[in-house]
XYZ file of C-alpha atoms in Angstrom:
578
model
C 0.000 0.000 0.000
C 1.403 3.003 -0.951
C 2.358 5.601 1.756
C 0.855 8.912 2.249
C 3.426 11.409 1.250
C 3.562 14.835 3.005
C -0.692 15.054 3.370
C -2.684 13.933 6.088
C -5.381 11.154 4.367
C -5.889 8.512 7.186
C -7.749 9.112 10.730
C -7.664 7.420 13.430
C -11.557 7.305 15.682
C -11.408 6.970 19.066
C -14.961 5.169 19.969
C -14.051 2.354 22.004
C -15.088 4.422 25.043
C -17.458 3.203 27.585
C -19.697 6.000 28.038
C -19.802 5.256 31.870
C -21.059 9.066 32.474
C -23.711 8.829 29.776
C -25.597 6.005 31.438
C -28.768 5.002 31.100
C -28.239 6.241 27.204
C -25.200 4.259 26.812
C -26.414 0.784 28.231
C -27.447 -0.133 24.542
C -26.436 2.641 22.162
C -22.246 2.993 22.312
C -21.639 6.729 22.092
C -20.645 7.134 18.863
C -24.027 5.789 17.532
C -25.859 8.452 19.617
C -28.374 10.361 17.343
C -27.602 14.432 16.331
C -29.231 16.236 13.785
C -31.453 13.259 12.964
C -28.388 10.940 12.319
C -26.019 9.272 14.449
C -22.852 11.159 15.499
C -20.255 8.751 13.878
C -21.972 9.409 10.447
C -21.820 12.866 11.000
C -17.975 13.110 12.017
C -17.569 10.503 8.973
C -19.156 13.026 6.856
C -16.914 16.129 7.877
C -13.426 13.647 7.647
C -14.339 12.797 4.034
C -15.109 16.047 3.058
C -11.614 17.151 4.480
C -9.760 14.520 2.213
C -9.737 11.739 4.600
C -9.569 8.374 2.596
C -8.377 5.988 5.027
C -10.468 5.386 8.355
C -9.441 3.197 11.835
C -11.438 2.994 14.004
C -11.019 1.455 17.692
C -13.956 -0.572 19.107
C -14.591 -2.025 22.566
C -17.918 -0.954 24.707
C -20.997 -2.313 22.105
C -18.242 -3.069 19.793
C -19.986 -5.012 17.426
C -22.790 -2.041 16.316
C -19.695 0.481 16.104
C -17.931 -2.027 13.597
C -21.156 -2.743 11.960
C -21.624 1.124 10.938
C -18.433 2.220 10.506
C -18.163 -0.511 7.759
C -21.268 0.853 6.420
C -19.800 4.250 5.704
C -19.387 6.013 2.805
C -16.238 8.205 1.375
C -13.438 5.989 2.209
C -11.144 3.772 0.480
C -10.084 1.785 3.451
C -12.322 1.302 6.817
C -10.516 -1.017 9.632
C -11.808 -1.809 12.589
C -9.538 -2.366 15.940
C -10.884 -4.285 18.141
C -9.651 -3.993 21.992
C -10.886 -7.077 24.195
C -9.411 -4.808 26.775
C -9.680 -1.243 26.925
C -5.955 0.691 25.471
C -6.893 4.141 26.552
C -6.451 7.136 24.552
C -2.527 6.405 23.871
C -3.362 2.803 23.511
C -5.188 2.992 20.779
C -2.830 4.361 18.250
C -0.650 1.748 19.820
C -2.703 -0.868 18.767
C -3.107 0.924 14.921
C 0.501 1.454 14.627
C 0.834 -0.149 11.759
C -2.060 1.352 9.678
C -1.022 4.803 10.798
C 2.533 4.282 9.899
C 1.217 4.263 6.586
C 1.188 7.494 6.068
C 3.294 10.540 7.467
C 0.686 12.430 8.960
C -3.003 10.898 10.137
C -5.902 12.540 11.879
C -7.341 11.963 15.646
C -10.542 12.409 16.110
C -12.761 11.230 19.432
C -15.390 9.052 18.711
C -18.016 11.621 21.470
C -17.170 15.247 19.609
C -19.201 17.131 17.593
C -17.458 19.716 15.748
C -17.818 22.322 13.052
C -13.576 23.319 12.592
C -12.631 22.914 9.096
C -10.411 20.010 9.204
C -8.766 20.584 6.156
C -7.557 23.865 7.721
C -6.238 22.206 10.840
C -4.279 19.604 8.895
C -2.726 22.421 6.574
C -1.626 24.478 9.900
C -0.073 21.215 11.145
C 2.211 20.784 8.265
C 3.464 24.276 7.919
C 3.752 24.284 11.581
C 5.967 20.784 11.464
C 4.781 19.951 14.975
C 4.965 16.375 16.036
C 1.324 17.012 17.084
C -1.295 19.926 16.592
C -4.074 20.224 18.619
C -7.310 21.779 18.028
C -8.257 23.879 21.425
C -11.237 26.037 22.550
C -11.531 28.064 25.103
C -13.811 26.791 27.989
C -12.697 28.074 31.290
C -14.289 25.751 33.286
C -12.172 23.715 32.394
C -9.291 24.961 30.368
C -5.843 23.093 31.143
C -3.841 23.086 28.117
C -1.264 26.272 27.956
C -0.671 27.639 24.653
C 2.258 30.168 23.926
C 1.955 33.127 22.190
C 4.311 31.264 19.521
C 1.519 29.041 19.002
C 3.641 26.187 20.256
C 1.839 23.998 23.861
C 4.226 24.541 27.364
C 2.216 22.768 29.411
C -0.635 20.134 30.009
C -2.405 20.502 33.822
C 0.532 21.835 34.655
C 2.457 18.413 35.176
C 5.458 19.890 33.427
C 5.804 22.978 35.760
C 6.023 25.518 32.831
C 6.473 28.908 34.668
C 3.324 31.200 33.210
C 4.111 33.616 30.756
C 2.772 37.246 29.659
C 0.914 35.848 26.448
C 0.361 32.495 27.554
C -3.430 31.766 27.123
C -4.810 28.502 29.058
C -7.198 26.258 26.440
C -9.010 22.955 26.206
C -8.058 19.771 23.696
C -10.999 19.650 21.711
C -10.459 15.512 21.278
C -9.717 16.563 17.787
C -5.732 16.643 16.776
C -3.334 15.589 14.098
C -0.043 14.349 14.787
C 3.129 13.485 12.733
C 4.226 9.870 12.243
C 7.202 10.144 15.033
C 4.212 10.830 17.748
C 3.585 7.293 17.690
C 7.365 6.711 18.547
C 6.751 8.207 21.953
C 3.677 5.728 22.387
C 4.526 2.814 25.095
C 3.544 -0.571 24.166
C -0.117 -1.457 25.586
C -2.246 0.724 26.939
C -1.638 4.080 27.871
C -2.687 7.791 27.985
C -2.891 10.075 25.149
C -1.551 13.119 27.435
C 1.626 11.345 28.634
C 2.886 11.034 25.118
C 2.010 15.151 24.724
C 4.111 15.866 27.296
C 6.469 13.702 26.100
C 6.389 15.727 23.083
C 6.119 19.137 24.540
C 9.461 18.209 26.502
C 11.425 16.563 24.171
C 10.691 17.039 20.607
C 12.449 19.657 18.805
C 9.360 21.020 16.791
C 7.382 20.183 20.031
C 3.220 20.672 19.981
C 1.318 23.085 18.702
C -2.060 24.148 18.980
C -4.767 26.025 17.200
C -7.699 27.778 18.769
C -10.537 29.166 15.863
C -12.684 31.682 16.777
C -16.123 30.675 16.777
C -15.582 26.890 16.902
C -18.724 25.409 17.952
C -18.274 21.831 19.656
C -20.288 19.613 21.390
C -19.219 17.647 23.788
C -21.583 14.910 24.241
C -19.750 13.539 27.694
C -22.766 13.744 29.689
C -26.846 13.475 29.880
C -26.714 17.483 30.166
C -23.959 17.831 27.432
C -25.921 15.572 25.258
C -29.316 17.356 25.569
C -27.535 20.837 25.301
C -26.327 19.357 21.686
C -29.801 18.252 20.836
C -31.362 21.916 21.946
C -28.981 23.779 20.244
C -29.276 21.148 16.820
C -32.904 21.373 16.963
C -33.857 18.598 14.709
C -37.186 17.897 14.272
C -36.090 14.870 14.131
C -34.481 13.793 17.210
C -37.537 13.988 19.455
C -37.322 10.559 20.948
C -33.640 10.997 21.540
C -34.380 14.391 23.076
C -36.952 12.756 25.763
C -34.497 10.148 26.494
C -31.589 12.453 27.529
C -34.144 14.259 29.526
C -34.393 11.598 31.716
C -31.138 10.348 31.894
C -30.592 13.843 33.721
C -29.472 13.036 37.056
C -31.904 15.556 38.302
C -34.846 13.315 36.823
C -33.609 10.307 37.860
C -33.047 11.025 40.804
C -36.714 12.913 41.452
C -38.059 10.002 40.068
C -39.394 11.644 36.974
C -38.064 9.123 34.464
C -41.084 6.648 34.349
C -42.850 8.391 31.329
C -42.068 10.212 27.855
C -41.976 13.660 28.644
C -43.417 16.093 26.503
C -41.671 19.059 24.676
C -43.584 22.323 25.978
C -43.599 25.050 23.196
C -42.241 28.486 24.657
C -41.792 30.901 21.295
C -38.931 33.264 21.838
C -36.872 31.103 24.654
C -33.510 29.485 23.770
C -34.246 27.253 27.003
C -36.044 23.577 26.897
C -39.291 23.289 28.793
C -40.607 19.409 28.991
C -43.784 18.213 30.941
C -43.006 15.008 32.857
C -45.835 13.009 34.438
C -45.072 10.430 37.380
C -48.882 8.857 38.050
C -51.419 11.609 38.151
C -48.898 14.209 39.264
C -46.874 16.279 37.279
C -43.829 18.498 36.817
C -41.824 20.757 34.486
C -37.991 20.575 33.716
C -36.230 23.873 32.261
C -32.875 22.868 30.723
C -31.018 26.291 30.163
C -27.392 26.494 28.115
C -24.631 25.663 30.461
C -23.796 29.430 29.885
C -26.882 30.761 30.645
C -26.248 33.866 33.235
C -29.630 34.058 34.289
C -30.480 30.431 35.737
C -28.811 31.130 39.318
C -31.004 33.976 39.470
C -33.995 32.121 37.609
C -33.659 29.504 40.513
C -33.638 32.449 43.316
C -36.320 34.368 41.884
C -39.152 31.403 41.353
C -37.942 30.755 45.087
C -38.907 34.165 46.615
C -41.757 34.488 44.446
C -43.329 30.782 45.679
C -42.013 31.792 49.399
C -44.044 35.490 49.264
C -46.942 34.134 47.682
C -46.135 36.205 44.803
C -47.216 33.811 41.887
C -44.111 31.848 41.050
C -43.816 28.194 40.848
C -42.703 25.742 43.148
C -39.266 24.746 42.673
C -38.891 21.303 43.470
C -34.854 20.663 42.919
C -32.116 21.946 40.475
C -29.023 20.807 39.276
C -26.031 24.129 38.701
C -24.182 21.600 36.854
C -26.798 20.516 34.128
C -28.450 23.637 34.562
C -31.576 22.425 35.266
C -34.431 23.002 37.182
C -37.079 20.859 37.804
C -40.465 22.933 39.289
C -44.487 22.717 39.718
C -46.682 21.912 37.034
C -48.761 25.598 36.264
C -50.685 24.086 33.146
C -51.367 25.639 30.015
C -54.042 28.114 30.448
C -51.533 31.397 29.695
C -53.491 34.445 29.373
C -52.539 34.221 25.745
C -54.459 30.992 25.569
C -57.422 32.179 27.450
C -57.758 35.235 24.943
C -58.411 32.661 21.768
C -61.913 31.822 23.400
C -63.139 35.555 23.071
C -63.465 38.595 24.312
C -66.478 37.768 26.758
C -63.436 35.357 28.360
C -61.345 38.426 28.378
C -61.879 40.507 31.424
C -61.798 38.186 34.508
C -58.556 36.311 33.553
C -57.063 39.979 33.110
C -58.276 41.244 36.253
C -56.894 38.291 38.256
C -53.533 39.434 36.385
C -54.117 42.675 37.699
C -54.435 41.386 41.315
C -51.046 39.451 40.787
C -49.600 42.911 39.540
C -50.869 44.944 42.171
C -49.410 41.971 44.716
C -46.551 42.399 43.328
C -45.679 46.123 43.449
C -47.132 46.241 47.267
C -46.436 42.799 49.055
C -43.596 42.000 46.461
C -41.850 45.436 46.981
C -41.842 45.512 50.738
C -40.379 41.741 50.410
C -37.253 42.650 48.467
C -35.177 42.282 51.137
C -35.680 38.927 51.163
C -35.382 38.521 47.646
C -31.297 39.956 47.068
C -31.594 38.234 43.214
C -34.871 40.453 41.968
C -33.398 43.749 44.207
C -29.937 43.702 43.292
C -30.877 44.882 39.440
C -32.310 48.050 38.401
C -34.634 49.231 35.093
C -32.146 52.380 35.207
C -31.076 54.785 32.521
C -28.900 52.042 31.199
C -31.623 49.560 30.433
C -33.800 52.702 28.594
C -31.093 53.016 26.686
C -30.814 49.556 25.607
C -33.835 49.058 24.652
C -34.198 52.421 22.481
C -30.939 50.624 20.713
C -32.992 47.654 21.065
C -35.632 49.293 19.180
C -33.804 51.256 16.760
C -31.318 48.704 15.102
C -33.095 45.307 15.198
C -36.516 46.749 14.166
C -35.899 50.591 12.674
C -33.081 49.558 10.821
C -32.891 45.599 10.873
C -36.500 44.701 10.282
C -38.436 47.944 8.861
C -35.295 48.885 6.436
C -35.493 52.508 7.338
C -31.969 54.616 6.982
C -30.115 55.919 9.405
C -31.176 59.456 7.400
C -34.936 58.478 8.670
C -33.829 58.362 11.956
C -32.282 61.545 12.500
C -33.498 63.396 15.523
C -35.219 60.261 16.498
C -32.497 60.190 19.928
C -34.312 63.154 21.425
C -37.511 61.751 21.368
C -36.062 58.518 22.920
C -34.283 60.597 25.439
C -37.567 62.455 26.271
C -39.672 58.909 27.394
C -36.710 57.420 28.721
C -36.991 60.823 31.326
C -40.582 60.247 31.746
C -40.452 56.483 32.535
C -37.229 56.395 34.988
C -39.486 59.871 36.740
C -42.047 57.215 37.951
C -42.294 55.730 41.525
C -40.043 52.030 41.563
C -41.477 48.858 42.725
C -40.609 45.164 41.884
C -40.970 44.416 38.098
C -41.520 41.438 36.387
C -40.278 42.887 33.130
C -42.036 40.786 30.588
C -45.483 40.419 32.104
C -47.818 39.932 28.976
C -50.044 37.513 27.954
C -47.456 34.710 27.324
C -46.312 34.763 30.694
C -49.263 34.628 32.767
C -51.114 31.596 33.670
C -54.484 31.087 34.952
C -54.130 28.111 37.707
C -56.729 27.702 40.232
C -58.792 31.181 39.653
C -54.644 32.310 40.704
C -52.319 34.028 38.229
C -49.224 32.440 37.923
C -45.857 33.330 36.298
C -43.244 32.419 34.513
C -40.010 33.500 32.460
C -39.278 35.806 35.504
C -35.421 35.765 35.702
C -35.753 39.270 34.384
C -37.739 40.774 37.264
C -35.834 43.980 39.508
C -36.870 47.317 40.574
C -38.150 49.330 38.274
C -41.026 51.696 37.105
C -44.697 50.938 38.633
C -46.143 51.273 34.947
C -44.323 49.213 32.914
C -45.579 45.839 33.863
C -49.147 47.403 33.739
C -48.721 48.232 29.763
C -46.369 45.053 28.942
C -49.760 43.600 29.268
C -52.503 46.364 28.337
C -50.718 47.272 25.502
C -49.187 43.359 25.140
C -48.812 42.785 20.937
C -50.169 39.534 21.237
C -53.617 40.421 22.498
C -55.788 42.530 21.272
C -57.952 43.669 24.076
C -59.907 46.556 22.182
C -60.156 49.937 23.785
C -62.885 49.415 25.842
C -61.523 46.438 27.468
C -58.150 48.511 28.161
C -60.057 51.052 29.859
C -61.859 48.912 31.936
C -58.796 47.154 32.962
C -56.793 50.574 33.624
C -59.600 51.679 35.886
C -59.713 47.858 37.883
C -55.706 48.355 38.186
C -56.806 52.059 40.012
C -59.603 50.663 41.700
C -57.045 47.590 43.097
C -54.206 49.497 43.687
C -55.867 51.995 45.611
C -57.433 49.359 47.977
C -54.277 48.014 48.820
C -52.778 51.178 49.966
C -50.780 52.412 46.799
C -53.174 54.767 44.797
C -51.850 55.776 41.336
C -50.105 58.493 41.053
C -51.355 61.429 39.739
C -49.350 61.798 36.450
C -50.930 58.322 35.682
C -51.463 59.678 32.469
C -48.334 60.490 31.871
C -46.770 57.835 33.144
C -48.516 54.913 31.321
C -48.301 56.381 28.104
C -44.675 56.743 28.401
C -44.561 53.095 30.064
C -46.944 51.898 26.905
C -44.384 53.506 24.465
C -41.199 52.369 26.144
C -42.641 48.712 26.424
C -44.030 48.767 22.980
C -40.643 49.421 21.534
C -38.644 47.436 23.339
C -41.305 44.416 22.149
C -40.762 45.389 18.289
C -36.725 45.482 18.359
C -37.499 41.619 19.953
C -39.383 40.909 16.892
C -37.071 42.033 14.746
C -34.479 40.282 16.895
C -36.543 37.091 17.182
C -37.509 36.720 13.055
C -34.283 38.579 11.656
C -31.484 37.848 13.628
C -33.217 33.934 15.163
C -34.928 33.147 12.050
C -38.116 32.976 13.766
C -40.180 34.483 11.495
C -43.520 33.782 13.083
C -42.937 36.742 15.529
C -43.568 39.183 12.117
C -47.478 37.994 12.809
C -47.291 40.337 16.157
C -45.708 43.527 13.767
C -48.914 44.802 13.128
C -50.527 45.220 16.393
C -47.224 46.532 18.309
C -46.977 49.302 15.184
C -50.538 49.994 16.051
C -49.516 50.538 19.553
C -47.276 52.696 18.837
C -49.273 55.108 16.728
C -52.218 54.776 19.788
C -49.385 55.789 22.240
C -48.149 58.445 19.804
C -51.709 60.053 19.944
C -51.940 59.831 24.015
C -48.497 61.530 24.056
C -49.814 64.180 21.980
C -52.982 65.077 24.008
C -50.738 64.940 27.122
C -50.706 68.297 29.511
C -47.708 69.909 29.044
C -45.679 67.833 26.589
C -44.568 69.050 22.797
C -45.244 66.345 20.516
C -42.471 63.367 19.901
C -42.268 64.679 15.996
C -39.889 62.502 15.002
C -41.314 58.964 16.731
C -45.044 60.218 14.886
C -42.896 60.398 11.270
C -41.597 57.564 11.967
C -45.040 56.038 12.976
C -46.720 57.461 10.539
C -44.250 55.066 8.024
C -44.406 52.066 9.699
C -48.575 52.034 9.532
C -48.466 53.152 5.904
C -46.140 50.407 5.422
């Protein structure tokens, strides 16, 4: 067989694995026949390794070994598949141990773990490694929680978990192997015989070859890590696959946090939440039941997602019950509210309108008497402010993802449009502060019990009374009609009033600035949402936030006092003739 001269054509898989910290998912299905994107993961690496000019595939087998040898001699692209059996496990050095022989074949191979999903153009990591002349390259990422590997500014790897000592230097940045690497033939000199671990012979390298290791960290790699239950279903929320529904329900309970709740005796059931990036499932366990929220392992707002639902339950403020959560996974598993959301409730008419509203209403005014005076014991909701920095992000909010992003005005059109902002901005941070949901509309509120009950309220903080009163009065997916606004507005008096915290008496005032702020903070997330998300079902709500606007537009105008907002009414004025 001829040898491959100066190019990198063979691979070597690592999939022998056991998959000990995937169980239950591994008991049958070895890892790298997991399912991603509607196929299984070693078809999808397969796919990537061809299309980088691999021709020549090993592949190490041990855990389950005969379905990984059955597939990976079902694979297209290559002119050579072997298979490597290990009766007993080699380890990560091991295994190019025990395909020596085939990798000697050529002067360069690839190594690839059998458990990683990743988009980095292989072709470009193999061309780095053989202008960089490295005895291996590695492909890192940056992932502090666990970043060991430390990269030189030269490019070239001092140290691996610090087991060599390497004293820390000024451009030094600390990475993470990938599982993804390609090494030069003389790597598998440094290789013991029998089984061993792939790190030892790095540092062997790192020490003692002249061209050493490098490594090479692309911005923007995106790789999945599929080590874990959590990791696994974090891959499957982010792939979105119609597709890989029953896979999806069985990494949700493989979660430790389900198992060990006893929530994994049922297929749980995908819960459809429009503009959230998290995973809401229904699981049942007899007659009971209970919702788990998987967030990104990134997400900055689960601590205080977890904290919030807990002083909200504790006050009596509306929030669920949160039964257990899991940092790690970040996952939360909490009580059941149904599906009746306000939104829901609207579909059935507007004779159904008014009492689900006005039990809203009695949450809301709950919220800005009892909740306020509770913020003490609530440090997650009081330690963040709607301030003048938040205005101002949402007026950029509004102006680039919807102005300019979604409504194709020019920048031209919006000249003068910042002192209009400016002026509402004043007018909303003017108005007395109480604890704020942030998002409470239609989509958010549940009916439970003749209770309202929320959700999605990781956002909530101190902020201005009338906001959360026209997030829902002036909500763009309900249209509650005039008459029905009214009658709410004068219920929210009425209530408010009763419980010892009359509105103020720039009311007015201060819910048509609240209704205009809202509004256009709620159009830059459409644009957001459909442009930037490809969610283009949030364009259906357009219509009634522009019409919003314009209504707000008009109660500015007839306000005491106030000049008109000229530019927001041109503007306007567009956007309905649009």
């Amino acid at each position: 067989m001829a040898r491959d001269a100066g190019c990198v054509r063979r691979v070597m898989l690592l999939a022998a694995g056991l998959g000990n910290r995937l169980r239950p998912l591994t008991d049958h299905t070895p890892k790298p026949l997991l399912i991603l994107g509607g196929e299984p993961l070693l078809s999808r690496i397969a796919g990537r390794l061809s299309a980088a000019g691999i021709r020549h595939l090993g592949i190490n087998v041990h855990h389950l070994a005969g379905q990984v040898a059955a597939s990976a001699r079902e694979l297209d692209g290559f002119d050579e598949v072997l298979v490597f059996p290990e009766p007993e496990i080699l380890g990560t050095g091991g295994a190019l141990w025990g395909a020596r022989d085939f990798l000697r074949e050529g002067d360069h191979f690839l190594l690839h773990n059998g458990d990683v999903d990743c988009d980095a153009d292989l072709a470009s990591l193999c061309d780095a490694h053989l202008a960089g002349g490295a005895a291996a390259t590695l492909l890192l990422v940056d992932w502090p929680e666990v970043n060991s590997v430390r990269l030189g500014g030269d490019g070239r790897v001092r140290d691996i978990a610090g087991r060599l000592g390497a004293v820390p230097a000024p451009d030094d940045r600390l990475l993470t192997y990938t599982g993804v690497a390609v090494c030069a033939r003389r790597f598998l000199d440094l290789l013991p015989d029998g089984p061993s671990d792939l790190v030892d012979a790095l540092l062997a390298a790192v020490a003692d070859d002249s061209r050493g290791v490098r490594g090479v960290a692309p911005v923007g790699l995106l790789r999945n890590d599929l080590g874990t239950p959590g990791r696994y279903l974090d891959a499957l929320l982010r792939e979105d696959c119609a597709l890989d529904i029953d896979v999806t329900a069985a990494a949700v309970n493989a979660l430790p946090l389900v198992r060990n709740a006893g929530w994994d005796v049922a297929v749980p059931r995908r819960l459809a939440l429009q503009g959230s990036d998290r995973g809401f499932w229904r699981l049942h366990s007899g007659e009971a039941s209970a919702v788990l929220m998987k967030s990104a392992p990134d997400d900055p707002d689960f601590a205080r997602y977890v904290a919030i639902g807990r002083f909200l339950q504790t006050e009596g403020l509306g929030g669920p019950a949160i039964y257990a959560h899991d940092d790690a996974d970040a996952a939360v598993l909490m009580e059941d509210l149904g599906d009746d959301t306000l939104h829901r409730l609207a579909r059935a008419g507007p004779a159904y309108l008014l009492d689900p509203y006005r039990r809203a209403l009695d949450l809301l005014v709950l919220l800005q008497t009892a909740g306020t005076d509770a913020l003490a014991r609530g440090p997650a909701a009081a330690a963040r402010v709607f301030d003048a920095e938040v205005v101002g992000w949402e007026h950029d909010y509004f102006r680039e993802r919807f102005l300019l992003g979604e409504a194709g005005l020019s920048p031209a059109d919006l000249a003068g449009l910042d002192d209009d902002l400016a002026r509402v901005g004043a007018a909303v941070l003017s108005q007395p502060v109480v604890l704020m949901h942030r998002d409470f509309q239609s989509q958010n509120i549940l009916l439970r019990d003749g209770r309202a009950r929320l959700v999605d309220f990781q956002g909530a903080r101190r902020g201005p009374y009338a906001y959360d009163l026209m997030s829902l009065l002036r909500d763009a997916y309900v249209d509650l009609g005039d008459a029905n606004r009214e009658a709410l507005l004068d219920y929210y008096r009425r209530a408010a009033a009763v419980a010892g915290r009359p509105a103020p008496a720039a009311f007015a005032r201060d819910i048509t600035a609240a209704g205009l702020q809202r509004v256009m903070q709620a159009l830059g997330a459409f644009g957001f949402l459909a442009g930037v998300k490809g969610k283009s079902a949030f364009r259906d709500h357009v219509p009634l936030g522009v019409r919003h606007l314009a209504a707000l537009l008009a109660a500015w105008r007839g306000l005491p006092g106030e000049e008109p907002l000229g530019r927001l009414e041109m503007i306007s004025q567009r956007l309905v003739g649009a």
